[in-house]
Amino acid sequence: HRADALLASSLDDLYGLLTRDAGTPTDVYVAGGFPWRCGLAPAEALWTARMLLPLGTRLAAGTLRALARTQQAAPGADFGRIPGALRDAGPHAPPSCTGVEATLLFPTVLAEAHRWGMPEQETERLLPAAQRCLRWLRDATEPPGAGHHGGYVPDPAPGGPYRCETQAHAHRAALLGADLLDAFGAPGAAALREWAADLRARFRTDFWLEDGAGGRPAALRTRDGRPLPHLGSTAAHLLDTGLLGGGDLAPGLLDAARTGRLARLLGGPALDSGWGLRGLGAKESGYNPFGHRSGAVRVHETAIAVAGLAAAGHEKEAGALARGVLDAAETFGHRLPEMYAGEQRTTGSAPVPHPAACRPAAPAAAGAVQILLAFTGLRPDVPGGTVAVRPPGSAPLGAMQFTGLSVAEQPFAVRITRLGMGMVEAAADGLQLSS
């Protein structure tokens, strides 16, 4: 019953935030949240559209078209970049750029929307904008040089530090972008895969900090190569690799052993507050349970962690984080705010509201949908005519049934048993179930 209530309230919030593009009223996107971000927030709009792909591709198409019209088209260093504001990144890092994140998200969302069944003509229409994003990605990568480490995508660009989550976004964009280029016979896929393989090899050396407990990823590296070791929720982005053809996930920046170590860190008491994932570990200097990026629980990044952990087979940690958010949602009337205090959960306690949080907030509402759907293991490949359902065997949230989903622009329903078996109950004609 809690999942039903959370899903209904989240969808209600998202409908309330739907906005028509002023220049092209047929295109809709979701505003960032009320009361602070009532307009188009590029990165948040793309995250929301991506998390809601199981409900259809129309929102993704409208969001992508609206952002393509804002893309930098003048020749120069910013060619292909989607504009976006700076935002606070916590006590240990300078502000990050939402435009960099949106530029790297754009080809990912388009590629995955194509997998979920966005019409070929619509996908092809948006392909040039995705190609410009991928060109920006290659041009923005700083080569090693005098006075700076290089080889990574700076954020903000140029001159910013090299953040671990930015490299994860860039790596995913390159691999999914290459998959998309191949699907439409466009050039450049091989070069993107080579770029991603080089990034993967260097990242595992440069960004992994060994210690007596098994190591951890650096939050960022400065331009001169110094690592920042603070552990926070941004590390969860390393688990979000993206969906390729045949229901396969793209390779990640971390190998299996380091992914396992990261899963234990995300599920440990320093980051898991009992109500969701803290923005900064409770033992780190500068930790503040109410800090926007220094300790508060952000539903959006908790959802990324849950989905990434479930896909990587770390069901215990994924289930614990998901149940924490479900418990928190109950105290908020099943209408989750953008964030809430990351204070440790104790017997009889409740999550403390954050006075500056948006409520409703698009990434939080969409994140709640993703948390619930993460345990279906749903992986479509509409161009290939298949859909895979690979739920965790332990069924962390028990038996679930989802109706009203959309794959190939047709109704889709799936049921997950208490034994972790997935059963498709409605699907488009001609769509084959793959193992």
PDB file of C-alpha atoms in Angstrom, residues 269-280 282 287-291 294-297 340-346 349-353:
ATOM      1  CA  PRO A 269      26.230   3.904   8.169  1.00  0.00           C
ATOM      2  CA  ALA A 270      28.357   6.839   7.018  1.00  0.00           C
ATOM      3  CA  LEU A 271      26.216   7.359   3.903  1.00  0.00           C
ATOM      4  CA  ASP A 272      22.956   5.474   4.556  1.00  0.00           C
ATOM      5  CA  SER A 273      21.082   7.592   7.087  1.00  0.00           C
ATOM      6  CA  GLY A 274      18.272   5.056   7.388  1.00  0.00           C
ATOM      7  CA  TRP A 275      16.067   7.463   5.426  1.00  0.00           C
ATOM      8  CA  GLY A 276      18.163   7.511   2.246  1.00  0.00           C
ATOM      9  CA  LEU A 277      21.614   8.475   1.025  1.00  0.00           C
ATOM     10  CA  ARG A 278      23.438  11.411   2.596  1.00  0.00           C
ATOM     11  CA  GLY A 279      25.077  13.946   0.301  1.00  0.00           C
ATOM     12  CA  LEU A 280      28.298  13.697   2.338  1.00  0.00           C
ATOM     13  CA  ALA A 282      28.709  11.581   8.334  1.00  0.00           C
ATOM     14  CA  TYR A 287      29.331  17.274   7.236  1.00  0.00           C
ATOM     15  CA  ASN A 288      26.061  19.073   7.907  1.00  0.00           C
ATOM     16  CA  PRO A 289      22.808  17.059   7.909  1.00  0.00           C
ATOM     17  CA  PHE A 290      20.998  20.114   6.509  1.00  0.00           C
ATOM     18  CA  GLY A 291      23.653  21.028   3.936  1.00  0.00           C
ATOM     19  CA  SER A 294      27.051  18.310   2.458  1.00  0.00           C
ATOM     20  CA  GLY A 295      24.776  15.859   4.231  1.00  0.00           C
ATOM     21  CA  ALA A 296      21.102  16.244   3.356  1.00  0.00           C
ATOM     22  CA  VAL A 297      19.357  13.265   1.764  1.00  0.00           C
ATOM     23  CA  TYR A 340      15.457  16.361   3.867  1.00  0.00           C
ATOM     24  CA  ALA A 341      17.918  16.265   6.735  1.00  0.00           C
ATOM     25  CA  GLY A 342      20.443  13.433   6.758  1.00  0.00           C
ATOM     26  CA  GLU A 343      20.317  12.908  10.517  1.00  0.00           C
ATOM     27  CA  GLN A 344      20.708   9.304  11.603  1.00  0.00           C
ATOM     28  CA  ARG A 345      17.512   7.338  11.945  1.00  0.00           C
ATOM     29  CA  THR A 346      16.750   6.075  15.442  1.00  0.00           C
ATOM     30  CA  SER A 349      12.337   9.071  14.946  1.00  0.00           C
ATOM     31  CA  ALA A 350      11.153  10.751  11.749  1.00  0.00           C
ATOM     32  CA  PRO A 351      13.039  12.479   8.925  1.00  0.00           C
ATOM     33  CA  VAL A 352      13.402  16.215   9.534  1.00  0.00           C
ATOM     34  CA  PRO A 353      12.091  18.474   6.724  1.00  0.00           C
TER      35      PRO A 353
END
